């Protein structure tokens, strides 16, 4: 399995290297960048939902913290963007760690409700603190510089994001094959049983929640700098749902499923834009059909059909 | 002081009654199928929007209202038949996404058909406010409260005194056992979706003269109904009603005394606090895991 899994990573990297030379115009470069950003977030979220079996319906809230840290701290306080990004990640990590203990005493729908609530509160705060965040209209984000080199064009961002994605895939593959990953899968299977064999269930759940939240926060910062503008929509309930949907449609507990889910659902709204007014109906129908006919998600379903492991 | 307090209480109880109806809808479906129906908010929206559409089309109010309850009930049945039944036993997340898909389809269809405008419905018995100890109460609020109370009594009668109600209750306790004694559990599932959609729609109709409606009001109303259901302990009918009223009242008090811009955050702060300290809601029993 291991050899197979890393083979996928090389394919992903090869595609990422070739893509910029074959993409016809900047529209597609932009689309691929946004797919890759989503893919990194979804990889982190899948560790939580797919591998550890814990739902979060509020992850866009963490994305929002990262994005707004990168917007607010450099704009109002003159922080260096890298420092702001780190601050966003630290705040997200602390917040996630703080709420994780009480939250992970909950299960199933109660857990879904708690994470949903947290996300909505964060979003409402971003909307209301207009003096700092620009309110519902959002605010511009200063450009990001690294070692005296300004990240301005799409091409620059493409390589940054491609690197981040490759590292994330590599890290995810390693993580799930590590003792940590095995513990996560064990507690997904049966919490009580893993407790009996000595897995500190709560500690692992908290750790994976914090990790996936920090992932989201960092990518929120990247999104903010790349787009150059943030709005509270980045952190709203619907975006949380979109991220979870990417995990589930691609395939839970499947690293490459996350990539497929992120690519498809980032492209879908573009493809549906031609339906003029019917986009929401089409989007909703596609979600339902996918889940009814492939409740395990695309990649695991197809892998099972063609007799190959993931 | 007292007048102001009463004023907040009145508006809180009125909106809270709608949340209670939505929460009862969540509870019905959760008990029958262990599904949290994220499309519940869309039934509230459908009730309000259809009532507006039919009255503007010239139908007499009672006919319009009956249609605005029946159509969502049919929609509920369709959702159950086409989307929930085929995936029996799927993971929680899968079911959540399916019901969210259903809610997007319903919302999208209404947006295409009736547009993005905000609509209002004339109050059932005038807008002349009633004065009580310096506070005012709209006659429509009495409608909301009265009908909600009637619904609660009717549901109580249904579940405790009728065979169909008892069959539904039996299914919620133990599906297999219910099937063994000859209860048609797929009929129960059917009924619970129809009833829950009808309850949501009723709430939507009643509150529209006070709060207005548009194609996208379902999300927040549904989420707050969900909060109310969880506050009361998922699956508990009495809890749903108490939870709904509590969420409504605290929201109104918070908006009045603390900050109106954070009004929508109040139910979610409440639910976090309750879940942190009472992980199964106010009325939820203790449960143990079987290994």
PDB file of C-alpha atoms in Angstrom, chain A residues 26 60 64 72 138 140 151 185 249 264 283:
ATOM      1  CA  UNK A  26      -4.679  33.270 -16.255  1.00  0.00           C
ATOM      2  CA  UNK A  60     -14.368  28.123   7.867  1.00  0.00           C
ATOM      3  CA  UNK A  64     -11.416  33.362   8.812  1.00  0.00           C
ATOM      4  CA  UNK A  72      -5.868  43.329  10.194  1.00  0.00           C
ATOM      5  CA  UNK A 138     -14.498  43.208   3.926  1.00  0.00           C
ATOM      6  CA  UNK A 140      -7.985  44.886   1.433  1.00  0.00           C
ATOM      7  CA  UNK A 151       4.646  37.789  -4.078  1.00  0.00           C
ATOM      8  CA  UNK A 185      -8.022   5.238  12.908  1.00  0.00           C
ATOM      9  CA  UNK A 249     -17.519  13.616  -1.922  1.00  0.00           C
ATOM     10  CA  UNK A 264     -14.274  19.025  -8.365  1.00  0.00           C
ATOM     11  CA  UNK A 283     -25.308  22.270  -6.909  1.00  0.00           C
TER      12      UNK A 283
END
